Coordinates of C-alpha atoms in Angstrom, one line a residue:
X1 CA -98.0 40.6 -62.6
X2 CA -96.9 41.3 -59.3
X3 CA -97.3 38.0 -58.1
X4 CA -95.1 36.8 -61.0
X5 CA -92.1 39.4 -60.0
X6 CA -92.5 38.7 -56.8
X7 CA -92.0 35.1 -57.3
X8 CA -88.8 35.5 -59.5
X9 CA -87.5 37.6 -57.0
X10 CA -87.7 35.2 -54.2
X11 CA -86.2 32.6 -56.7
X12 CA -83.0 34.7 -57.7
X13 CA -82.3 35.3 -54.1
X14 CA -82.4 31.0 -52.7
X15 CA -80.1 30.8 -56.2
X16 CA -77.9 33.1 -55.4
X17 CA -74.1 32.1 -53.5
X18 CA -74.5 32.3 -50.0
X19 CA -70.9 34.2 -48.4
X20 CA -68.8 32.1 -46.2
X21 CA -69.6 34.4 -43.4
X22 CA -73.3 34.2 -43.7
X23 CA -73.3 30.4 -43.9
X24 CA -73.2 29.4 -40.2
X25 CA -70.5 27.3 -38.4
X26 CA -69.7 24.3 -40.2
X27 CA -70.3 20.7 -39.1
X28 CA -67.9 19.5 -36.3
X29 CA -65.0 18.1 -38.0
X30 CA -64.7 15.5 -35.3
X31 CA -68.4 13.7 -36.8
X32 CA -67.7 14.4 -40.3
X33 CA -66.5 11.2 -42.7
X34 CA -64.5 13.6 -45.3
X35 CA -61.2 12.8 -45.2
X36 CA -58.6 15.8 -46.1
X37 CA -56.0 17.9 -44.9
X38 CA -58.3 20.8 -44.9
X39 CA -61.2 19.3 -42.0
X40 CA -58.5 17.7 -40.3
X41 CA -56.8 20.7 -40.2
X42 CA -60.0 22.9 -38.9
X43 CA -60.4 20.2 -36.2
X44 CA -56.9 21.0 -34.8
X45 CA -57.1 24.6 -34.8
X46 CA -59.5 24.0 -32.1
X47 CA -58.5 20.7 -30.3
X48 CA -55.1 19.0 -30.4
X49 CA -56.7 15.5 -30.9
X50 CA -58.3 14.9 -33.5
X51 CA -60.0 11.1 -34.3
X52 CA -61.8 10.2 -37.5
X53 CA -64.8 8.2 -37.0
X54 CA -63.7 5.2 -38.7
X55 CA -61.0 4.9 -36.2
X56 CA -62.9 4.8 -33.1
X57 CA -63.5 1.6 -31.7
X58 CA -63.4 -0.6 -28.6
X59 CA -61.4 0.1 -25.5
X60 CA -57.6 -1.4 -25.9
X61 CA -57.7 -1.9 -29.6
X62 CA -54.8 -2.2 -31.5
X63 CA -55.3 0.9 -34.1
X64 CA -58.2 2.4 -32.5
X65 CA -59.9 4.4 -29.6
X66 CA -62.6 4.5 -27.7
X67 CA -64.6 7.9 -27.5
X68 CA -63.2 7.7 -23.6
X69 CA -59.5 7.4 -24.8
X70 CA -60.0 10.2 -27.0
X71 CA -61.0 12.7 -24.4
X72 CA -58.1 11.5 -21.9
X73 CA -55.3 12.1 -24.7
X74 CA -56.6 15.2 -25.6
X75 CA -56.8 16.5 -22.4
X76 CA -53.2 15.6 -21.6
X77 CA -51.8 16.9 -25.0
X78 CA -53.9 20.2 -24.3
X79 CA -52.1 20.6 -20.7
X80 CA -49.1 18.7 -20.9
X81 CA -47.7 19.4 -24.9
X82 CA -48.4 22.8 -26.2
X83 CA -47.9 22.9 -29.8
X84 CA -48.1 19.4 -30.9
X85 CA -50.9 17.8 -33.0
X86 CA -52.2 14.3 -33.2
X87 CA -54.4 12.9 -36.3
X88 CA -55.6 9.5 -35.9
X89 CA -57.0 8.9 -39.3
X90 CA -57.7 5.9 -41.7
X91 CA -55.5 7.2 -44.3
X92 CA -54.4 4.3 -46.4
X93 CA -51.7 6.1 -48.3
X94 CA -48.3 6.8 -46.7
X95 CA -49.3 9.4 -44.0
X96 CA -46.1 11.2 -44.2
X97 CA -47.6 12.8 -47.1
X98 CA -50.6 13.6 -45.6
X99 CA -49.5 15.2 -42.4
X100 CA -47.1 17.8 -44.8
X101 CA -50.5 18.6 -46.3
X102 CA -52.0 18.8 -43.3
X103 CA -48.9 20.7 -41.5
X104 CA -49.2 23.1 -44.7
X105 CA -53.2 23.6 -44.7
X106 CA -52.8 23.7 -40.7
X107 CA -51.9 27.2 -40.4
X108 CA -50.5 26.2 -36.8
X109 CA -47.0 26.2 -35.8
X110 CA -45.3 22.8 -33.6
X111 CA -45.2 19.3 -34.1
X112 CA -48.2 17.2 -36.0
X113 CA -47.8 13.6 -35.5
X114 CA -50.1 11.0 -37.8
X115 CA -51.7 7.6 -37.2
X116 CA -52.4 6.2 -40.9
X117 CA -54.6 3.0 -41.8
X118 CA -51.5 0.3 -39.7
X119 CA -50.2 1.4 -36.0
X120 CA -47.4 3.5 -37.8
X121 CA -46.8 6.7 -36.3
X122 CA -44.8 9.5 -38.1
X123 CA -44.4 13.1 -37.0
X124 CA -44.4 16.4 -39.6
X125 CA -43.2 19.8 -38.2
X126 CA -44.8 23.4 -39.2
X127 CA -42.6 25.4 -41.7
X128 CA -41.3 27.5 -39.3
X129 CA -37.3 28.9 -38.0
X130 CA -38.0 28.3 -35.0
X131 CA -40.6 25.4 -33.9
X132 CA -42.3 25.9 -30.5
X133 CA -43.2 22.9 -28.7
X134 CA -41.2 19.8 -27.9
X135 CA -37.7 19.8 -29.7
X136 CA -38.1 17.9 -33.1
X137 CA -34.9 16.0 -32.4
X138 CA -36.3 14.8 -29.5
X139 CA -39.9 14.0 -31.6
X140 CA -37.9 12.2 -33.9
X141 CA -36.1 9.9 -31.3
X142 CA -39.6 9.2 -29.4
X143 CA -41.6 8.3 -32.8
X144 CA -38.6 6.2 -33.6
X145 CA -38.6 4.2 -30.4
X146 CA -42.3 4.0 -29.9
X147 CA -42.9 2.5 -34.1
X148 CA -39.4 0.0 -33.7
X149 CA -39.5 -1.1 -30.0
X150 CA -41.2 -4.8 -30.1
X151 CA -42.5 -4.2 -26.5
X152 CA -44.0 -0.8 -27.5
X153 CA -44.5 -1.7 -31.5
X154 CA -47.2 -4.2 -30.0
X155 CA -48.9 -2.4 -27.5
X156 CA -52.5 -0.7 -28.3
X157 CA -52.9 2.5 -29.7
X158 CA -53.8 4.2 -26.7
X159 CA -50.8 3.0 -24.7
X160 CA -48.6 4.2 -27.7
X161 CA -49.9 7.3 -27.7
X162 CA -49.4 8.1 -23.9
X163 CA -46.1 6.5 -24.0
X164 CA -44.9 9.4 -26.7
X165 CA -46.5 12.4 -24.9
X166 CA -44.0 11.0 -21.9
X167 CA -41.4 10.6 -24.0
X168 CA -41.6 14.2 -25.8
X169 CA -42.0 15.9 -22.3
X170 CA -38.5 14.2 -21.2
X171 CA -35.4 14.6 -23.1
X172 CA -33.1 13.3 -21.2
X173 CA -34.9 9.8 -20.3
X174 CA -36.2 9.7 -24.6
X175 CA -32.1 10.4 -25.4
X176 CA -31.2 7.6 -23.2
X177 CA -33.7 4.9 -24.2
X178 CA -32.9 5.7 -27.8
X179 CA -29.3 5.3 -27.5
X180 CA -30.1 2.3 -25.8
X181 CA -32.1 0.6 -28.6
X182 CA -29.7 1.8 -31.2
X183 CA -27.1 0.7 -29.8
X184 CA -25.2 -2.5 -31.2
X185 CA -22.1 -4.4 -32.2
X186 CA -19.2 -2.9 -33.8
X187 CA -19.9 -3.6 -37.8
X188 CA -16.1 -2.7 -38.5
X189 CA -14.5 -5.3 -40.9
X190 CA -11.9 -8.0 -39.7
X191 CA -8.5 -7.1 -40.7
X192 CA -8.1 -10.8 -41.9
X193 CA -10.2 -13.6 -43.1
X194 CA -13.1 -14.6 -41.1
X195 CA -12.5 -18.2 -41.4
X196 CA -9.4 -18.1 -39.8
X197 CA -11.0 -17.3 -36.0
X198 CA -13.4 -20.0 -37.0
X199 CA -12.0 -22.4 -35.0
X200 CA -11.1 -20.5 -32.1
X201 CA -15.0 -18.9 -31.9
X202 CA -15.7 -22.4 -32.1
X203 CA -13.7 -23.3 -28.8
X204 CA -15.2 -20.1 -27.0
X205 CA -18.5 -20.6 -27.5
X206 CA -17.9 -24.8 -26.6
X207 CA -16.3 -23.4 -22.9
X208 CA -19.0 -20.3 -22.6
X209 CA -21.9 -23.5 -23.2
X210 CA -19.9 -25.7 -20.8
X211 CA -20.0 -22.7 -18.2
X212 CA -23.4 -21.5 -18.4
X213 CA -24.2 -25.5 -18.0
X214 CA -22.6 -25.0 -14.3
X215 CA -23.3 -22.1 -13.1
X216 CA -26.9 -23.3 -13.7
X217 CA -26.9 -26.4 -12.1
X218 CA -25.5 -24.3 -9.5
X219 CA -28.4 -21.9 -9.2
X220 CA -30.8 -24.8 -9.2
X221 CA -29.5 -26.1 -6.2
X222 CA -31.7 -26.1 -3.0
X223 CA -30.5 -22.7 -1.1
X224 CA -29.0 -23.9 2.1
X225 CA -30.1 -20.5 3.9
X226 CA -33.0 -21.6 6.6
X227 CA -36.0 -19.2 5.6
X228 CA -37.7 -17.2 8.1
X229 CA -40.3 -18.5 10.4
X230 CA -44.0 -17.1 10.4
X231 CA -42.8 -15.4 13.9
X232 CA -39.8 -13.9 12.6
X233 CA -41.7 -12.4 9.8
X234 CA -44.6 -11.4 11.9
X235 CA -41.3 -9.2 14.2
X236 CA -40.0 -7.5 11.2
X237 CA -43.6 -6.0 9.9
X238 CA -44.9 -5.2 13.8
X239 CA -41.1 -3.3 14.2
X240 CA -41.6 -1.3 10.5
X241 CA -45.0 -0.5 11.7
X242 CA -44.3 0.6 14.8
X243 CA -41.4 2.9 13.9
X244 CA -43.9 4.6 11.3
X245 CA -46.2 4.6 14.3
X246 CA -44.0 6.5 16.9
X247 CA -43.1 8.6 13.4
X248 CA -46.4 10.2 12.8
X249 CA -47.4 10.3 16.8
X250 CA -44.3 13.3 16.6
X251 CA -45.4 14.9 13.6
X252 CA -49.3 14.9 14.6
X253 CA -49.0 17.8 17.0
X254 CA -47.2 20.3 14.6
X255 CA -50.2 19.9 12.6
X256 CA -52.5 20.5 15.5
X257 CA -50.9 23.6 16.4
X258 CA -50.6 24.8 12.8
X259 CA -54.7 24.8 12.7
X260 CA -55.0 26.0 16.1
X261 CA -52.7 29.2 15.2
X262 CA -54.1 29.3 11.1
X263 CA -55.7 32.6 10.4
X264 CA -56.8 31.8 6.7
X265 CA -60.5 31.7 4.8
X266 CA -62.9 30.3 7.2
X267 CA -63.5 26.9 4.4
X268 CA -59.9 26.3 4.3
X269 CA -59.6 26.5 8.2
X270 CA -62.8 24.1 8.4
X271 CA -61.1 21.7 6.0
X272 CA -58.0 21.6 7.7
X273 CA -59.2 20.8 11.3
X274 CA -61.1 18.3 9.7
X275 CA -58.0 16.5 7.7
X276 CA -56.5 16.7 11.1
X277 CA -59.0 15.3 13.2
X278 CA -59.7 12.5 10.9
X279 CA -55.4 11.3 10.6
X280 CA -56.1 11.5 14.9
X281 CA -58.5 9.7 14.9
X282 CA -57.5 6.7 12.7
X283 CA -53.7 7.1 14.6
X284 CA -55.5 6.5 17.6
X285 CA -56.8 3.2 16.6
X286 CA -54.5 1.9 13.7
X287 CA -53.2 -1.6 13.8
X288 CA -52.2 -1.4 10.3
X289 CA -49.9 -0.6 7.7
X290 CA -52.6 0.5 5.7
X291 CA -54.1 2.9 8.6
X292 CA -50.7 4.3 8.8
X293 CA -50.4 5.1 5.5
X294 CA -54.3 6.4 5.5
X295 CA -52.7 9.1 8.0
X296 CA -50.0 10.1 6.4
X297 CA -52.7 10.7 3.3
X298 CA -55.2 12.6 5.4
X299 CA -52.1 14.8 7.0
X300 CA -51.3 15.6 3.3
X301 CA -54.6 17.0 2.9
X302 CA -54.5 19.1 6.3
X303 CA -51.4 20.8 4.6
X304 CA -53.0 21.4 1.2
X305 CA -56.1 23.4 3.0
X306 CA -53.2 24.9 5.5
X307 CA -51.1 26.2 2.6
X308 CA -54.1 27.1 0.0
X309 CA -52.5 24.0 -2.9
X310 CA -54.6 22.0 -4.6
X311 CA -55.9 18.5 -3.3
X312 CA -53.1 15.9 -3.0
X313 CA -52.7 13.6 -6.1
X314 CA -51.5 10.5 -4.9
X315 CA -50.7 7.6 -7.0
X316 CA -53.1 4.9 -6.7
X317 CA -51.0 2.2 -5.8
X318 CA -49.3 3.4 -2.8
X319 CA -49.5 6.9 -2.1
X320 CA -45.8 6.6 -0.5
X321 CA -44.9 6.9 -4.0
X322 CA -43.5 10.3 -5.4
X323 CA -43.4 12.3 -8.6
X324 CA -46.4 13.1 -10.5
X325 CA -49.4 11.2 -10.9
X326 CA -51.2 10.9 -14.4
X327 CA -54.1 8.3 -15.3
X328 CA -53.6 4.5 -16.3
X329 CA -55.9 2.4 -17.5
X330 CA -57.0 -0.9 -16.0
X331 CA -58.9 -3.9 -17.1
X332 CA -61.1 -6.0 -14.9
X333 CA -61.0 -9.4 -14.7
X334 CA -63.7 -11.6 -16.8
X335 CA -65.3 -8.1 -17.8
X336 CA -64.6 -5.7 -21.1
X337 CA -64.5 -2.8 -18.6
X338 CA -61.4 -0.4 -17.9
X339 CA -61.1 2.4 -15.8
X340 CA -58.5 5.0 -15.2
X341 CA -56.7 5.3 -11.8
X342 CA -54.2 8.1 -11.4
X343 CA -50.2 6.3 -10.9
X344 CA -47.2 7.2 -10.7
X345 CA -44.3 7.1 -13.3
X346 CA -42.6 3.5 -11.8
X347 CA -46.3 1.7 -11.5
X348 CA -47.4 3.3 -14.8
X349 CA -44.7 1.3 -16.0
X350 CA -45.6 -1.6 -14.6
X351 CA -49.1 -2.0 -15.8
X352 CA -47.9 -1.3 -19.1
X353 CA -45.6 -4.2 -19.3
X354 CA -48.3 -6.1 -17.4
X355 CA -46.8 -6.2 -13.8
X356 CA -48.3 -5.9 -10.3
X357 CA -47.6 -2.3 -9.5
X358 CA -46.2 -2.6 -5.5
X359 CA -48.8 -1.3 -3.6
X360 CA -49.7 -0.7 -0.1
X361 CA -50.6 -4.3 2.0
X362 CA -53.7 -4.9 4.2
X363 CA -53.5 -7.4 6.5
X364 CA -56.5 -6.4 8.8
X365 CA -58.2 -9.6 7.6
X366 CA -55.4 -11.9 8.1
X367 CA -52.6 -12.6 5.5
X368 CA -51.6 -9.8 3.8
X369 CA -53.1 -8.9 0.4
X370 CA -53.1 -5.4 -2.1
X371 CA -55.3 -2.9 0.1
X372 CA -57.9 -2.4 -3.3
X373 CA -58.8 -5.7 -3.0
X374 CA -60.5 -6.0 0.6
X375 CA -64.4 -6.0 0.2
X376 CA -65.3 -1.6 0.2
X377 CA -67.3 -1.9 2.9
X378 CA -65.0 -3.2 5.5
X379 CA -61.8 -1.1 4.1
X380 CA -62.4 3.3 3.4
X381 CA -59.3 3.0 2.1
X382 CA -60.2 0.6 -0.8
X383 CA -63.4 2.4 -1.0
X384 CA -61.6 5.5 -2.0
X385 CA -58.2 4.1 -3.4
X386 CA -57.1 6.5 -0.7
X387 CA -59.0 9.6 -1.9
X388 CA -58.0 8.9 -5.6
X389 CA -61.3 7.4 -6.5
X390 CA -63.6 9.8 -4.1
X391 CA -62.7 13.5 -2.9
X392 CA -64.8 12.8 0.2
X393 CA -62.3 11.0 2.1
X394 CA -61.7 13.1 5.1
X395 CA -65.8 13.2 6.0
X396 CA -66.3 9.1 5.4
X397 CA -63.5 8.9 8.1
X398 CA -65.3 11.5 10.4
X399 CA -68.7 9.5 9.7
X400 CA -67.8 6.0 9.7
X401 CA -64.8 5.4 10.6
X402 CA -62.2 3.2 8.8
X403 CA -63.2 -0.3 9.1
X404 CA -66.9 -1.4 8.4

């Protein structure tokens, strides 16, 4: 008999409800396949990304993203965008109506902006007076220009994205490209009939067509303006590089006497001498534009240790360039692979639209060609992308010098 109570007892208890509390943490909403407002909505309270399965896919797709993608966008929403929420999902209703349920179920206050089953992007804000985050005018101009501009409507998901975190972070540039894309001809009506300027448009457009003809058989002309000589070339960059030269042989010693008299940690002091030592060493023996700018790098890293900031992000490209870095993606040639490289604003641009960021010239190996593309091993500045690719910069120029 006791057996038997015993048995019935254990039964009523694995029948009975388990409390929420009691039940353990539920599954990551980032793995699971249900689709609703209310696991979307979990996801976000903890991450501001969130990406169902079904939409991840290969690097570059058109309405998906790679697991890699994913973690770059979230970072940079998590740092750059407080308050604003992105749901990648493969919703195949109109996701306008999603994201309010989402935006309702949320429980967060900002901006939530939704990636249905197509490349549409819309943006729902929180039920709120007052909604923190990015103004929602300034939302509604950015999800406008990134969902109607052809050069952006075409783009992959990825670059979409990115290209409405920049555009919610700046006002002023989003107002500007907006009023530039909405922009058109007057649509007032003619206060007489339209057939009566027919023949007169006709005659304007006849002598615009006759002009454009000449002005372009003009521009196809042969210029008559002799082009420099190999020699006279070969002047101009040895006179830019040696004003740069003379330049940083002035500003070398303030540096050396800002260590010598620097009274800070004992690590900062040893990573200073050694940014220092390293930019006089390669001024000593530079015969390049790229060694030059390699010193005016290293010199930006003896003032980060002099001053206590954090390591110098440069772009990429040409760390002459200024304003704030943030990662791009590029494809290599002949391979599926991308990688990120940090860039600035102008050659972010650039690779989006699928131009040749400028970048710093090498010509240590005869004509001149983009520094990243001389072989690693005979260039530490391709090696490193100028410390962007490696943070051991300073101590591969005190071990092996610059050139291989």
């Amino acid at each position: 008999m006791t057996r038997v109570l015993t048995a019935l007892l254990l039964a009523a208890l694995v029948l009975l409800p388990v409390p929420a509390g009691a039940a353990g943490a539920p599954a990551d909403p980032a793995t699971s396949r249900v689709l609703s407002p209310g696991v979307v909505a979990d996801h976000l309270a903890e991450a501001p990304l969130y990406v169902h399965p079904d939409r991840f896919g290969a690097a570059d797709g058109e309405t998906a993203l790679s697991r890699e993608q994913s973690r770059e966008l979230n970072l940079r929403v998590a740092e750059e965008v407080p308050h604003l929420y992105v749901a990648v999902t493969p919703w195949g209703d109109e996701p306008l109506s999603m994201g309010t349920a989402l935006a309702n179920r949320a429980g967060l206050e900002g901006t939530f902006l939704v990636v249905g089953e197509g490349p549409t992007i819309v943006a729902v804000h929180s039920a709120a007076d007052e909604i923190p985050g990015p103004a929602p005018e300034t939302v509604r101009m950015a999800v406008e220009l990134v969902n109607e501009r052809s050069d952006l409507a075409r783009a992959d998901l990825y670059d979409r994205l990115g290209v409405l975190v920049d555009l919610v972070t700046d006002e002023e540039s989003t107002a500007r490209a907006h009023e530039a894309m909405t922009s058109g001809p007057s649509t007032a009506r003619f206060p007489f009939p339209v057939w009566t300027v027919i023949p007169g448009f006709l005659v304007v457009l006849l002598v615009a067509g006759v002009t454009a003809w000449v002005l372009r058989r003009r521009a196809l002309r042969p210029l008559r303006v002799a082009p420099l000589t190999e020699a006279v070339a070969d002047t101009v960059d040895s006179s830019v590089r040696e004003h740069e030269h003379r330049e940083l042989v002035r500003v070398l010693p303030s540096y050396g006497r800002r260590v010598a008299r620097f009274e800070g940690p004992e690590r900062r002091t040893a990573d200073a001498l050694a940014a220092y030592e390293a930019a006089a060493r390669v001024l000593d023996s530079a015969s390049d534009t790229s060694d030059l700018v390699g010193v005016r790098v290293l010199l930006d890293h003896c003032e980060a240790a002099l001053t206590g900031a954090a390591a110098p992000r440069h772009c990429f490209f040409d760390p002459r360039h200024r304003g704030q870095t943030r990662p791009v993606r590029l494809r290599v040639p002949a391979s599926p692979r991308a990688v990120s490289v940090p860039a600035c604003a102008e050659c972010r641009a650039d690779v989006r639209a699928h131009r040749v960021p400028a970048s710093v010239p090498d010509s240590s190996q005869g004509q001149p060609v983009p520094y990243y593309s001389v072989p690693s091993e005979r260039s530490v500045w391709a090696a490193t992308g100028y410390g962007t690719l490696a943070p051991d910069l300073v101590n591969r120029v005190l071990g092996g010098g610059v050139r291989g």
